[in-house]
Amino acid sequence: MAEKTYDWAAIAKNPKFVELHHKKTAFLFGWWIFSTVYYFLLPIGAAYAPGLFKIQVLGHVNFGYLFALSQFFVSWGIAIYYAHVANKDFDRLTRELVSELH
Amino acid sequence: MKRLFVAIGCALCLSVAAYAAEPAKAPAAPDAKAAVAAPAATPAASAVAAPGDAAKPAAAPAAAPAKKKEIKADKTITITMFAIIIAITMGIVVWAAKHTKTAADFYAAGGGITGTQNGWAIAGDYMSAASFLGISGLISLYGYDGFMYSVGWLVAYITVLLIVAEPCRNAGKYTLGDILSFRTEPKPVRAVAALSTVTVATFYLTAQMVGAGKLMQLLIGIPYKTAIIGVGILMVGYVVFGGMTATTWVQIIKAALLMSGAFLLSILVMAKAGFNPIGFFDEIVNNPAIQDYTSKLVLKDGIILNGLDAGQRFIEPGLFLKAPLDQISLGMALVMGTAGMPHILMRFFTVPTAQAARKSVIIAMFLIGGFYILTTLLGFGAAIHLTPQGIKAVDAGGNMATMMLAQKMGADISPIIGDIFLAFLCAVAFATILAVVSGLVLSASAAIAHDIYVNVVKDGHADQHEQVMAARITSLVVGAVGIVIGILAENQNVAVLVALAFAVAASGNLPVVVMSLFWKKFNTAGVIAGLLVGTIAAIGLLMVSPNMTYPKAVAAGAKKTIEALEKKQAALPAGAVLEEKDAKALEKAQKTYDANKDGSSMVGLDKPIFPLKNPGIVSIPLGFLAAILGTLAFPSRKSEEMWDEIYVRQNTGIGMAKAIDH
């Protein structure tokens, strides 16, 4: 297959690409840091705030259990939110950029 | 999807037929002869006992209310199910072999896997027998801490989703070496990347093989070596003939079997609790066996708890994970290491676009997360219905909890169903092992054949036929080596090997992958420094950690036993001798003491230098630091000039046709 050659430096300066990569970087690293901090609250909390984790919320179900369970839903939430933003924003910007090049 | 369920249905029907054909076969006798206590693949298992020591006559009745000391699957049903799985997967291999003509077919299934298929395959690739059996076992024995332990395995996928999946799809081809060598000196970088991939794959593969051998031994009484050789031959067969296509479908089938097994069992458990989650927790807290067990457990820490308080304690943290820093260190290894695991990275080269890669991670996250939530029900369900004491009597690490629960829940309906359900879960465990080891063999072979042979030895000049041949021969060799290591490593600690694989992936691979994709100045020196320092730091710290055996500490333990027994003897009236049991214990302790008193650990230490079992908290920052320092010490203009290209590529997928062109 004959390969199309691109002027990578020019694409990198294209305002569409600059917008894409600014939005993406902020989103990806921001949410990664959030999810990581949220996750490490679990082992840290279990070790240093056992009193909080023992509080019974629903019948015998305690805060610690609900917090651990929430980790799953937070992870899924971030995943779905990311898919939503990526499908709507990032993919659109990419498509516009690619069509500009052809 | 439909064919999978048809296959499962067939498996069940045929097993019923097989059972009916042999009505004389009695279900497992309650007064079993031997207590088998060889811990299998579990993060909790400390040292793996030799089967010789483990198979002692169960003379002394344990305090446990359950009398049954072993779990025996019905051989006819189980072997029939195994045969069906082997037949289906072999059919796939034959089909896949016809479609595997080029290197892209072999390593990446020609880029023709859909996002949904890849999502199931990632789940199948990732969830090992350790997570399937080990985590539910941990929950059944230590309640809350087992559940907390499982969380990190899902959260790890946020890193995969946000940081590595799509850029790797856009910038890579078949291996880690492809991503790293993009704007660096290809030969040294590929060689080091291949070395690191093989290191990670070897640790993880060894852990899986040892776990597989122990599991088969425990479940259906196949000798350890036979089990390893059998699993090894199948895994080599899948990979050598079917490449990535066959491996992918084996993983998809495994994931479907695993999810349906866990789902069915959870339904049965929840049905007993009237589908009321709050009532389910009441049952845990009010269970007298759990209360008794927990109060004994906390008594070791000098805490007195009884009745409801003890039951409640079971669902509070701190029964098992008592070293927070170690937990955080393990969490770091998981969160960063999963995204650096070569067999996981490789899955993203099988899909055609970044969108498909994204979709596949999200599907995998729902499957994996859903599975771990079900695992809670299984673990607590096992604790309620079988009691922690009963589970511990069968396997000290709790690895048989899910299996025992399946048999119990099924048998409550009808004894035959109990046997069939147990056999089905044995088959799931079998498929689980096959799927994970195949993925590992494929990733190690890709590193050797594609990075080292094709790109370093042959300078990239190899035609498709030669590339596929090289890949097949390498897979055969890697598989054979895997079998040999599996047999030799019988007494290795599986948990340590798993921790090591993740620590190396997190400290060596992840820093350089991230910097390749996101740092303009990153270059050859950075890759090599990061990979080597991260890998060596992780392995080195582990070698001086409390994971290793320290003979002087063992001798000190034996010394205490000797002193206690000698005191007992001194207290006896003159002429009397110790009971036979005590005399034997004294002799054994004396032998242990003599054998260990002058020894030192593998690296010549008397006691650990590094206090944690998980090196990640130190080795990950070291990996990053080495990569940064290496880069700054030896700047490269070429790497900086090519930055625009890789950055545009990884963000947009422009020019990606090249990567999947064949």
Short mmCIF file of N, CA and C in Angstrom, two decimals, chain B residues 69-144:
data_model
loop_
_atom_site.label_atom_id
_atom_site.label_comp_id
_atom_site.label_asym_id
_atom_site.label_seq_id
_atom_site.Cartn_x
_atom_site.Cartn_y
_atom_site.Cartn_z
N LYS B 69 -13.79 -32.98 54.72
CA LYS B 69 -12.46 -32.42 54.72
C LYS B 69 -11.90 -32.23 53.32
N GLU B 70 -12.59 -32.68 52.35
CA GLU B 70 -12.07 -32.46 51.00
C GLU B 70 -13.24 -32.28 50.06
N ILE B 71 -12.93 -31.72 48.93
CA ILE B 71 -13.96 -31.51 47.95
C ILE B 71 -13.57 -32.36 46.75
N LYS B 72 -14.47 -33.21 46.35
CA LYS B 72 -14.15 -34.09 45.22
C LYS B 72 -15.21 -33.90 44.15
N ALA B 73 -14.73 -33.52 43.01
CA ALA B 73 -15.66 -33.39 41.91
C ALA B 73 -15.92 -34.77 41.33
N ASP B 74 -17.13 -34.96 40.80
CA ASP B 74 -17.44 -36.23 40.14
C ASP B 74 -16.60 -36.32 38.87
N LYS B 75 -15.76 -37.35 38.80
CA LYS B 75 -14.79 -37.42 37.71
C LYS B 75 -15.43 -37.52 36.35
N THR B 76 -16.48 -38.35 36.24
CA THR B 76 -17.09 -38.56 34.92
C THR B 76 -17.63 -37.25 34.37
N ILE B 77 -18.42 -36.57 35.21
CA ILE B 77 -19.02 -35.33 34.74
C ILE B 77 -17.94 -34.31 34.44
N THR B 78 -16.98 -34.19 35.35
CA THR B 78 -15.96 -33.16 35.17
C THR B 78 -15.15 -33.41 33.91
N ILE B 79 -14.74 -34.66 33.73
CA ILE B 79 -13.90 -34.95 32.56
C ILE B 79 -14.70 -34.76 31.28
N THR B 80 -15.98 -35.10 31.32
CA THR B 80 -16.81 -34.84 30.13
C THR B 80 -16.83 -33.35 29.81
N MET B 81 -17.01 -32.54 30.83
CA MET B 81 -17.04 -31.09 30.59
C MET B 81 -15.70 -30.58 30.08
N PHE B 82 -14.63 -31.09 30.66
CA PHE B 82 -13.29 -30.70 30.18
C PHE B 82 -13.16 -31.07 28.71
N ALA B 83 -13.62 -32.29 28.39
CA ALA B 83 -13.49 -32.77 27.01
C ALA B 83 -14.28 -31.86 26.07
N ILE B 84 -15.45 -31.41 26.52
CA ILE B 84 -16.24 -30.52 25.66
C ILE B 84 -15.51 -29.20 25.43
N ILE B 85 -14.95 -28.66 26.50
CA ILE B 85 -14.21 -27.40 26.35
C ILE B 85 -13.03 -27.59 25.40
N ILE B 86 -12.32 -28.70 25.58
CA ILE B 86 -11.17 -28.95 24.70
C ILE B 86 -11.66 -29.10 23.25
N ALA B 87 -12.76 -29.82 23.06
CA ALA B 87 -13.26 -30.04 21.69
C ALA B 87 -13.66 -28.71 21.04
N ILE B 88 -14.40 -27.88 21.78
CA ILE B 88 -14.83 -26.60 21.21
C ILE B 88 -13.63 -25.73 20.87
N THR B 89 -12.69 -25.63 21.82
CA THR B 89 -11.55 -24.76 21.58
C THR B 89 -10.68 -25.30 20.45
N MET B 90 -10.56 -26.62 20.35
CA MET B 90 -9.76 -27.17 19.25
C MET B 90 -10.43 -26.88 17.91
N GLY B 91 -11.77 -26.94 17.89
CA GLY B 91 -12.49 -26.57 16.68
C GLY B 91 -12.14 -25.14 16.27
N ILE B 92 -12.10 -24.25 17.27
CA ILE B 92 -11.75 -22.86 16.99
C ILE B 92 -10.34 -22.76 16.45
N VAL B 93 -9.43 -23.55 17.03
CA VAL B 93 -8.04 -23.50 16.58
C VAL B 93 -7.94 -23.90 15.11
N VAL B 94 -8.66 -24.96 14.73
CA VAL B 94 -8.62 -25.41 13.33
C VAL B 94 -9.14 -24.30 12.41
N TRP B 95 -10.25 -23.67 12.83
CA TRP B 95 -10.82 -22.59 12.04
C TRP B 95 -9.86 -21.40 11.97
N ALA B 96 -9.28 -21.05 13.14
CA ALA B 96 -8.39 -19.89 13.19
C ALA B 96 -7.12 -20.13 12.38
N ALA B 97 -6.63 -21.38 12.40
CA ALA B 97 -5.38 -21.68 11.71
C ALA B 97 -5.50 -21.38 10.22
N LYS B 98 -6.70 -21.63 9.67
CA LYS B 98 -6.91 -21.36 8.24
C LYS B 98 -6.82 -19.88 7.93
N HIS B 99 -7.15 -19.05 8.91
CA HIS B 99 -7.15 -17.61 8.68
C HIS B 99 -5.87 -16.93 9.13
N THR B 100 -4.90 -17.71 9.61
CA THR B 100 -3.67 -17.11 10.11
C THR B 100 -2.55 -17.29 9.09
N LYS B 101 -2.40 -16.27 8.25
CA LYS B 101 -1.40 -16.38 7.18
C LYS B 101 -0.28 -15.37 7.34
N THR B 102 -0.58 -14.20 7.88
CA THR B 102 0.43 -13.16 7.98
C THR B 102 0.78 -12.91 9.44
N ALA B 103 1.85 -12.11 9.61
CA ALA B 103 2.24 -11.76 10.98
C ALA B 103 1.12 -11.00 11.67
N ALA B 104 0.44 -10.13 10.92
CA ALA B 104 -0.66 -9.35 11.53
C ALA B 104 -1.77 -10.29 11.97
N ASP B 105 -2.03 -11.36 11.20
CA ASP B 105 -3.03 -12.35 11.62
C ASP B 105 -2.60 -13.02 12.90
N PHE B 106 -1.32 -13.40 12.93
CA PHE B 106 -0.84 -14.18 14.07
C PHE B 106 -0.83 -13.36 15.35
N TYR B 107 -0.29 -12.13 15.29
CA TYR B 107 -0.14 -11.34 16.51
C TYR B 107 -1.38 -10.54 16.87
N ALA B 108 -2.15 -10.13 15.84
CA ALA B 108 -3.22 -9.16 16.11
C ALA B 108 -4.53 -9.58 15.47
N ALA B 109 -4.68 -10.86 15.15
CA ALA B 109 -5.89 -11.37 14.52
C ALA B 109 -6.27 -10.49 13.32
N GLY B 110 -5.26 -9.96 12.64
CA GLY B 110 -5.50 -9.12 11.47
C GLY B 110 -6.21 -7.81 11.78
N GLY B 111 -6.23 -7.42 13.06
CA GLY B 111 -6.94 -6.20 13.44
C GLY B 111 -8.44 -6.34 13.27
N GLY B 112 -8.91 -7.59 13.20
CA GLY B 112 -10.31 -7.81 12.85
C GLY B 112 -11.23 -8.19 14.00
N ILE B 113 -10.79 -7.94 15.23
CA ILE B 113 -11.65 -8.23 16.38
C ILE B 113 -12.49 -6.98 16.66
N THR B 114 -13.77 -7.16 16.95
CA THR B 114 -14.60 -5.98 17.22
C THR B 114 -14.40 -5.52 18.67
N GLY B 115 -14.86 -4.31 18.95
CA GLY B 115 -14.71 -3.76 20.29
C GLY B 115 -15.37 -4.64 21.34
N THR B 116 -16.59 -5.12 21.05
CA THR B 116 -17.30 -5.96 22.01
C THR B 116 -16.54 -7.26 22.25
N GLN B 117 -16.13 -7.90 21.15
CA GLN B 117 -15.38 -9.16 21.30
C GLN B 117 -14.12 -8.92 22.11
N ASN B 118 -13.43 -7.82 21.81
CA ASN B 118 -12.19 -7.56 22.53
C ASN B 118 -12.44 -7.29 24.01
N GLY B 119 -13.57 -6.65 24.31
CA GLY B 119 -13.91 -6.40 25.71
C GLY B 119 -14.04 -7.71 26.48
N TRP B 120 -14.76 -8.66 25.91
CA TRP B 120 -14.89 -9.98 26.55
C TRP B 120 -13.53 -10.66 26.64
N ALA B 121 -12.73 -10.51 25.58
CA ALA B 121 -11.42 -11.17 25.58
C ALA B 121 -10.51 -10.56 26.64
N ILE B 122 -10.57 -9.23 26.83
CA ILE B 122 -9.74 -8.60 27.87
C ILE B 122 -10.14 -9.16 29.23
N ALA B 123 -11.46 -9.22 29.46
CA ALA B 123 -11.93 -9.77 30.74
C ALA B 123 -11.43 -11.20 30.90
N GLY B 124 -11.49 -11.97 29.81
CA GLY B 124 -11.04 -13.37 29.86
C GLY B 124 -9.54 -13.48 30.07
N ASP B 125 -8.81 -12.52 29.51
CA ASP B 125 -7.36 -12.51 29.62
C ASP B 125 -6.93 -12.15 31.04
N TYR B 126 -7.73 -11.31 31.68
CA TYR B 126 -7.31 -10.68 32.93
C TYR B 126 -7.70 -11.48 34.17
N MET B 127 -8.93 -12.01 34.18
CA MET B 127 -9.40 -12.64 35.41
C MET B 127 -8.84 -14.05 35.51
N SER B 128 -7.84 -14.20 36.36
CA SER B 128 -7.17 -15.49 36.47
C SER B 128 -7.87 -16.35 37.50
N ALA B 129 -7.41 -17.57 37.63
CA ALA B 129 -7.99 -18.46 38.64
C ALA B 129 -7.81 -17.86 40.03
N ALA B 130 -6.73 -17.04 40.18
CA ALA B 130 -6.50 -16.43 41.49
C ALA B 130 -7.63 -15.48 41.84
N SER B 131 -8.11 -14.70 40.84
CA SER B 131 -9.20 -13.79 41.19
C SER B 131 -10.52 -14.54 41.29
N PHE B 132 -10.65 -15.58 40.51
CA PHE B 132 -11.89 -16.36 40.50
C PHE B 132 -12.06 -17.11 41.83
N LEU B 133 -11.02 -17.83 42.26
CA LEU B 133 -11.14 -18.64 43.46
C LEU B 133 -10.54 -17.95 44.69
N GLY B 134 -9.44 -17.23 44.47
CA GLY B 134 -8.72 -16.64 45.60
C GLY B 134 -9.50 -15.55 46.30
N ILE B 135 -10.10 -14.63 45.53
CA ILE B 135 -10.74 -13.48 46.17
C ILE B 135 -12.01 -13.91 46.90
N SER B 136 -12.82 -14.79 46.29
CA SER B 136 -14.02 -15.24 47.03
C SER B 136 -13.58 -15.99 48.28
N GLY B 137 -12.46 -16.69 48.19
CA GLY B 137 -11.93 -17.38 49.37
C GLY B 137 -11.53 -16.40 50.45
N LEU B 138 -10.83 -15.32 50.06
CA LEU B 138 -10.43 -14.30 51.02
C LEU B 138 -11.65 -13.71 51.71
N ILE B 139 -12.71 -13.43 50.91
CA ILE B 139 -13.92 -12.85 51.50
C ILE B 139 -14.55 -13.84 52.47
N SER B 140 -14.55 -15.12 52.10
CA SER B 140 -15.19 -16.11 52.98
C SER B 140 -14.43 -16.27 54.29
N LEU B 141 -13.13 -15.96 54.29
CA LEU B 141 -12.35 -16.12 55.51
C LEU B 141 -12.11 -14.81 56.26
N TYR B 142 -12.03 -13.70 55.52
CA TYR B 142 -11.68 -12.44 56.17
C TYR B 142 -12.68 -11.33 55.88
N GLY B 143 -13.82 -11.68 55.32
CA GLY B 143 -14.89 -10.71 55.13
C GLY B 143 -14.50 -9.48 54.34
N TYR B 144 -14.66 -8.33 54.97
CA TYR B 144 -14.49 -7.05 54.31
C TYR B 144 -13.15 -6.91 53.57
#
